[in-house]
PDB file of C-alpha atoms in Angstrom:
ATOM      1  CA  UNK A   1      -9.321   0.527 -33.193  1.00  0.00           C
ATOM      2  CA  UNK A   2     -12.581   1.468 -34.155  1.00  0.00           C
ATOM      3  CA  UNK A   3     -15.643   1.615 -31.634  1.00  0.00           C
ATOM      4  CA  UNK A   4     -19.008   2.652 -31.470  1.00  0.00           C
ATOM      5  CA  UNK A   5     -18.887   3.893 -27.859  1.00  0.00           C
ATOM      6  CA  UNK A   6     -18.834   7.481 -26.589  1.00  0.00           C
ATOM      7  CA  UNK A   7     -14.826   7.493 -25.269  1.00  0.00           C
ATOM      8  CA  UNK A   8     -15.162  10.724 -23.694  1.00  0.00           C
ATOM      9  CA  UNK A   9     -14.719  12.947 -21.862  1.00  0.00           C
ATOM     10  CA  UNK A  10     -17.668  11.836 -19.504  1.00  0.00           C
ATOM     11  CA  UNK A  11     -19.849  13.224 -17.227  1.00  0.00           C
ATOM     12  CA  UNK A  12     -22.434  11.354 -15.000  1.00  0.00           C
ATOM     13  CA  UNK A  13     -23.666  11.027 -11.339  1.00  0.00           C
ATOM     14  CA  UNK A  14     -23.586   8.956  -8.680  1.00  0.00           C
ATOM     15  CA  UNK A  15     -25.550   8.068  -6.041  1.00  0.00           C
ATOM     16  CA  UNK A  16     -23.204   9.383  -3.027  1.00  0.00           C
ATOM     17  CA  UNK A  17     -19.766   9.994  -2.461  1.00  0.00           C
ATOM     18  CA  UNK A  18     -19.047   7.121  -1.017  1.00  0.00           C
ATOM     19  CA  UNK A  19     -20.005   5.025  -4.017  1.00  0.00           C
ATOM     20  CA  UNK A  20     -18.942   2.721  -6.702  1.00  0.00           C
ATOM     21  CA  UNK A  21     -18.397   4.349 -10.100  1.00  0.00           C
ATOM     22  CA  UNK A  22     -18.854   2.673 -13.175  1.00  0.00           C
ATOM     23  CA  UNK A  23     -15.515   0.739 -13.473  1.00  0.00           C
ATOM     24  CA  UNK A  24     -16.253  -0.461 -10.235  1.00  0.00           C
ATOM     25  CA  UNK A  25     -20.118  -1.755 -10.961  1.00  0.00           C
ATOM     26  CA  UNK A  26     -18.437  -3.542 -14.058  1.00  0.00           C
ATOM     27  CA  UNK A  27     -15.935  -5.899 -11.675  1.00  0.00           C
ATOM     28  CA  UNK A  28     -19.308  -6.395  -9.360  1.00  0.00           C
ATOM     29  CA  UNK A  29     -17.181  -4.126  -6.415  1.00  0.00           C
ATOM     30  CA  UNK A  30     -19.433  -4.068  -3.195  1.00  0.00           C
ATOM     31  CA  UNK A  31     -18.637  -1.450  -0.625  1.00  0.00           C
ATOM     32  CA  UNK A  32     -19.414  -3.291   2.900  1.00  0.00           C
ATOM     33  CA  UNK A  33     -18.237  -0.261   5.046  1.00  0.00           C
ATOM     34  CA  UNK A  34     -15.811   2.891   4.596  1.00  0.00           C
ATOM     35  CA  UNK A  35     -15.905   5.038   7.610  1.00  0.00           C
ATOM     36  CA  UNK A  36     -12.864   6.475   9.824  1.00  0.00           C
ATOM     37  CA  UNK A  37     -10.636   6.170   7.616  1.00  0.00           C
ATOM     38  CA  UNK A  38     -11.702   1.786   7.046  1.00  0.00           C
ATOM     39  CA  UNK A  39     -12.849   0.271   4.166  1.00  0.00           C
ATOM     40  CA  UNK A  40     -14.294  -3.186   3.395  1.00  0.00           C
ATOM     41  CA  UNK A  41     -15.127  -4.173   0.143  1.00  0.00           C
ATOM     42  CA  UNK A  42     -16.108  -7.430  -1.502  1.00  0.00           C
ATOM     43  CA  UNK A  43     -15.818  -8.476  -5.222  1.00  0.00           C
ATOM     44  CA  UNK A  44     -16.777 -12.373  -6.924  1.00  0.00           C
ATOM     45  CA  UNK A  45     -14.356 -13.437  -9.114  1.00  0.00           C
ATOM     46  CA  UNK A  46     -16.249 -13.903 -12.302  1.00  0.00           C
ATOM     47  CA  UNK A  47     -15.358 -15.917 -15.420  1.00  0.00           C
ATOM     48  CA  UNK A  48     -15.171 -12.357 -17.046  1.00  0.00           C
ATOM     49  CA  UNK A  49     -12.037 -11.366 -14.639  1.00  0.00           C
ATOM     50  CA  UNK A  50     -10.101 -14.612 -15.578  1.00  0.00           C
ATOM     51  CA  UNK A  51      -6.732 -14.309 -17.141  1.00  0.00           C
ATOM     52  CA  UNK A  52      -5.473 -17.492 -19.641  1.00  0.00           C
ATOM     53  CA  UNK A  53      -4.631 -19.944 -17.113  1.00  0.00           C
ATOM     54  CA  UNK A  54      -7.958 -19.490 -15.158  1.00  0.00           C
ATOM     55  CA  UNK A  55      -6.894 -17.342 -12.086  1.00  0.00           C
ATOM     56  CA  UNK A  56      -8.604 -14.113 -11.545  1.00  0.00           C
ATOM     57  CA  UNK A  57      -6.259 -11.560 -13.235  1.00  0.00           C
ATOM     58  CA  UNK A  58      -3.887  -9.252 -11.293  1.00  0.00           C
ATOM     59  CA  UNK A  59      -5.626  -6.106 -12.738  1.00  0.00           C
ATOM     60  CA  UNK A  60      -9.202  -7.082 -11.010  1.00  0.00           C
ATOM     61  CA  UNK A  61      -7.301  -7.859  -7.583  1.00  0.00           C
ATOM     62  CA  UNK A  62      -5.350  -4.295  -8.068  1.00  0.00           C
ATOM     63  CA  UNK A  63      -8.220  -2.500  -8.979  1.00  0.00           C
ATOM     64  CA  UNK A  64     -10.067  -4.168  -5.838  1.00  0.00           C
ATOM     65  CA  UNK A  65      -7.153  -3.176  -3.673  1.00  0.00           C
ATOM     66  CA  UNK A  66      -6.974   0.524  -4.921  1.00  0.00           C
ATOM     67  CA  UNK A  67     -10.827   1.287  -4.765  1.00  0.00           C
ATOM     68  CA  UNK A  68     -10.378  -0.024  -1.118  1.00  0.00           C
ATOM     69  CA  UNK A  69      -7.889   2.581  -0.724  1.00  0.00           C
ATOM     70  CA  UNK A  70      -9.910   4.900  -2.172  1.00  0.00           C
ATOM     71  CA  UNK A  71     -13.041   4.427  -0.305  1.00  0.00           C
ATOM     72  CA  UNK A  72     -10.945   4.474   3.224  1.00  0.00           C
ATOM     73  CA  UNK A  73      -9.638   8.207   2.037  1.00  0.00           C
ATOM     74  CA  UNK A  74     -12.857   9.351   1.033  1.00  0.00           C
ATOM     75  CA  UNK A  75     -14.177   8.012   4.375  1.00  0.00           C
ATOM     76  CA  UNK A  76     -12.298  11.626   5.387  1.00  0.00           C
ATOM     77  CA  UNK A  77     -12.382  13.941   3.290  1.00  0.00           C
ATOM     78  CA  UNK A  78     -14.722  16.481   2.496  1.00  0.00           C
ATOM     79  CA  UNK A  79     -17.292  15.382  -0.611  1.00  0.00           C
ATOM     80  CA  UNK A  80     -16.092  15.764  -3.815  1.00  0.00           C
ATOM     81  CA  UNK A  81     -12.612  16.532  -3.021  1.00  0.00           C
ATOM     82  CA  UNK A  82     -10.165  15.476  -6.073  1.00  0.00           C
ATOM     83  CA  UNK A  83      -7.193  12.807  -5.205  1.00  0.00           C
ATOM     84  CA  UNK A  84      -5.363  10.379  -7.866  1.00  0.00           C
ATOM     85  CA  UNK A  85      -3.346   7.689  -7.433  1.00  0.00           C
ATOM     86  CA  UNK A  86      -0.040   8.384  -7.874  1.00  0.00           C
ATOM     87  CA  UNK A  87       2.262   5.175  -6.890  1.00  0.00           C
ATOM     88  CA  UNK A  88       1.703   1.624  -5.731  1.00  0.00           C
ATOM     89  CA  UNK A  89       2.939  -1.480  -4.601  1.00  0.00           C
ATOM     90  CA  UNK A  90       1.738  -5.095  -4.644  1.00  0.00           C
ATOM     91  CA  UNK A  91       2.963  -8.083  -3.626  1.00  0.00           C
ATOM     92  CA  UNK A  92       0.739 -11.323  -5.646  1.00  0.00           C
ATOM     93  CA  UNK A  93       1.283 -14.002  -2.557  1.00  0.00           C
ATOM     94  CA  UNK A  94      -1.338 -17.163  -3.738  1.00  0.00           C
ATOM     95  CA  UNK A  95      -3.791 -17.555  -7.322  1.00  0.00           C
ATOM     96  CA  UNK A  96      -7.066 -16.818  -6.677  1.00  0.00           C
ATOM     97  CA  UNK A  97      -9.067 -19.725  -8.231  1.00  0.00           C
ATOM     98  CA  UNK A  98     -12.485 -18.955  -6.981  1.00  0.00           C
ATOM     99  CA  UNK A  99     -14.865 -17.367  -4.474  1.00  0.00           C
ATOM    100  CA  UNK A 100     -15.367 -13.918  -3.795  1.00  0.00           C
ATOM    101  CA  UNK A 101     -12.785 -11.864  -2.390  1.00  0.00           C
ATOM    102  CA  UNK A 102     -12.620  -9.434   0.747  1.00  0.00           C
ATOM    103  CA  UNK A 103     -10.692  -6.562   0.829  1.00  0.00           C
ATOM    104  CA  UNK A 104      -9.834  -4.497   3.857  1.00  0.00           C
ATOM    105  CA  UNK A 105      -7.756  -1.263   3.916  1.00  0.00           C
ATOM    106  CA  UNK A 106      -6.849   1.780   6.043  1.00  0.00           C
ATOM    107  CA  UNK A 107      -4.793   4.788   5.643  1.00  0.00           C
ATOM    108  CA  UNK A 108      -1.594   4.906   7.267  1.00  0.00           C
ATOM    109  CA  UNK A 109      -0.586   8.606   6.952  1.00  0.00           C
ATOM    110  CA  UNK A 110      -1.480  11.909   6.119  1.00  0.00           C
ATOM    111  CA  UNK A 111       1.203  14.950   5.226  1.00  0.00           C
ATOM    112  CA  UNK A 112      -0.494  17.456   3.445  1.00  0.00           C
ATOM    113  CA  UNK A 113      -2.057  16.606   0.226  1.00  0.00           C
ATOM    114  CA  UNK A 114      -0.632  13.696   0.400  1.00  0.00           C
ATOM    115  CA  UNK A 115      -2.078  10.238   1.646  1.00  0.00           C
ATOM    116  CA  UNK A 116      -0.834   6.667   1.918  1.00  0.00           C
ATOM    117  CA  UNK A 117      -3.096   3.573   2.105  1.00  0.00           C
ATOM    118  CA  UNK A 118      -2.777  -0.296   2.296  1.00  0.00           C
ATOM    119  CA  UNK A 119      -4.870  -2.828   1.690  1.00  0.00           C
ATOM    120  CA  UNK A 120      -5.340  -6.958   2.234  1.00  0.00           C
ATOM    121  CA  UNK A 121      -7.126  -9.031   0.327  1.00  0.00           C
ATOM    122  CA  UNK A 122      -7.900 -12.078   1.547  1.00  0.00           C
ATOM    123  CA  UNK A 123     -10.163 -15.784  -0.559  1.00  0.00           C
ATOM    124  CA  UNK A 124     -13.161 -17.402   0.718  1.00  0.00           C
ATOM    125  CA  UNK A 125     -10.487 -19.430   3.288  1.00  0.00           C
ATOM    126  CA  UNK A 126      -9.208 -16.037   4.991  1.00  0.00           C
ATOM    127  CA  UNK A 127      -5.808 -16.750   3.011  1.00  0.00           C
ATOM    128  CA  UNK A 128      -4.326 -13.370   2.246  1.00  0.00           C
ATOM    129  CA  UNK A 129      -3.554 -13.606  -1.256  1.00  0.00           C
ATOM    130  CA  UNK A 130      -2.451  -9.895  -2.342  1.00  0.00           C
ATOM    131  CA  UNK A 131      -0.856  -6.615  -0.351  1.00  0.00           C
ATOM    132  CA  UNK A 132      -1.110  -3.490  -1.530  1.00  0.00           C
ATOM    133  CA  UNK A 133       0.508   0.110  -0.630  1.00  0.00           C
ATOM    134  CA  UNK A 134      -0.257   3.084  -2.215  1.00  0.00           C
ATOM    135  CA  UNK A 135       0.512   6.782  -2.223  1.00  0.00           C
ATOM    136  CA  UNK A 136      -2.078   9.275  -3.444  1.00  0.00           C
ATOM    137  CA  UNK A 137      -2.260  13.006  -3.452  1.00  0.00           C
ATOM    138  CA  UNK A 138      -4.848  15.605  -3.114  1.00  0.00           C
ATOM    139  CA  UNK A 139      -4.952  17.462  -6.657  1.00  0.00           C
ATOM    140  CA  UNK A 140      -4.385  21.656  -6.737  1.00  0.00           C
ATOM    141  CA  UNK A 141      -7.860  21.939  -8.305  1.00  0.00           C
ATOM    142  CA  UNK A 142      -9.190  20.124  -5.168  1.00  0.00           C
ATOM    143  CA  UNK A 143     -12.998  20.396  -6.815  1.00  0.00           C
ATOM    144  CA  UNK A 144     -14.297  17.276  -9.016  1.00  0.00           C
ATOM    145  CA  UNK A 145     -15.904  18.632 -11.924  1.00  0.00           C
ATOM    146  CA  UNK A 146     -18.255  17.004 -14.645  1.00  0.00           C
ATOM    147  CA  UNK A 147     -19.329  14.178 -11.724  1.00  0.00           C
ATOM    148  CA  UNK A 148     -22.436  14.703 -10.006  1.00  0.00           C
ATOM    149  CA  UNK A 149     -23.206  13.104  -6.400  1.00  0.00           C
ATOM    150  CA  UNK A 150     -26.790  12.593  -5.717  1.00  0.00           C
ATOM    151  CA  UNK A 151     -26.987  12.341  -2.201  1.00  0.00           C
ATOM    152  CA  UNK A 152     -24.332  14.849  -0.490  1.00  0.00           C
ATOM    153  CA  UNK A 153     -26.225  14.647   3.142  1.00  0.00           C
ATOM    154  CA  UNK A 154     -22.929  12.654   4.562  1.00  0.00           C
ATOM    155  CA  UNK A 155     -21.888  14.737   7.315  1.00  0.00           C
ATOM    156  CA  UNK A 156     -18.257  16.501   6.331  1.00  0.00           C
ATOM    157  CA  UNK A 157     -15.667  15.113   7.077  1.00  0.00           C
ATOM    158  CA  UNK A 158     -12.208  17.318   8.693  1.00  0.00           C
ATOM    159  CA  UNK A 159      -9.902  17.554   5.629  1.00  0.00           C
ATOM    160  CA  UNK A 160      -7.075  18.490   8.209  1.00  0.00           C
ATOM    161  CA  UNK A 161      -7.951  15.516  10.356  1.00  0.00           C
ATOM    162  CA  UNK A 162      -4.890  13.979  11.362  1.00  0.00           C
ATOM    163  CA  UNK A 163      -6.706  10.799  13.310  1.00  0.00           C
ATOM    164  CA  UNK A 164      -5.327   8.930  10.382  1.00  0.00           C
ATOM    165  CA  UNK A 165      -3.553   5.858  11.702  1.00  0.00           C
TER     166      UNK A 165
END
């Protein structure tokens, strides 16, 4: 495969930490709240995110469910701390035919550099149509590097907190 776009590695900057990167402006990811370890977000489902049949593909509902995640974590930890994904779960329950979806997740435990998530997302009727558990872990080289965050004024957050529910 051939392309004429820059495939990396990237650096660019962001308007906070608590923020949607790229991937998540493509799928049209809005972050309605992340705070104490909570996160909200809503995404349309978009001709663009259709798989064959016509249902929003399972990729755009785990990468809703996983930034959910993500935002809930960084809800705690200090700015520009470095954590990955490192296993998940989902569980498809009902197609997704249309609307724009709601996603709501919280972390469920905290051992060390390690964190675990879930998340819900639910259609336009309040039907919960995916969950999601995930484990993630806080890398060695806890610094992100080659990302900028414009606005680092969010208060910081206790990186030993252990109010995680």
């Amino acid at each position: 495969m051939k392309t004429d776009k820059d495939t990396g590695p990237h650096s660019f900057s962001m308007p906070a930490w608590i923020s949607c990167a790229p991937f998540e402006q493509l799928l049209s990811m809005e972050i309605v709240k992340a705070e104490r370890g909570e996160a909200v977000l809503e995404m349309p489902f978009y001709r663009e995110l259709a798989q064959g049949a016509g249902l929003m593909h399972g990729g755009a509902l785990v990468s809703l469910a996983d930034t959910a995640v993500v935002m809930a974590i960084k809800s705690v930890l200090r700015p520009g701390t470095h954590f990955a994904t490192i296993a998940m779960e989902i569980r498809f329950l009902y197609p997704v035919k249309k609307g724009i979806l709601l996603a709501k997740a919280i972390l469920v435990e905290r051992k060390g550099a390690i964190i675990k998530g879930s998340c819900d997302i639910h259609d336009e009727a309040g039907r919960t149509v995916m969950t999601f558990t995930s484990v993630f872990k806080i890398a060695s080289d806890a610094t992100i590097k080659d990302i900028r965050f414009e606005n680092t004024s969010t208060r910081r957050r206790d990186e030993d907190s252990q109010d995680l529910r």
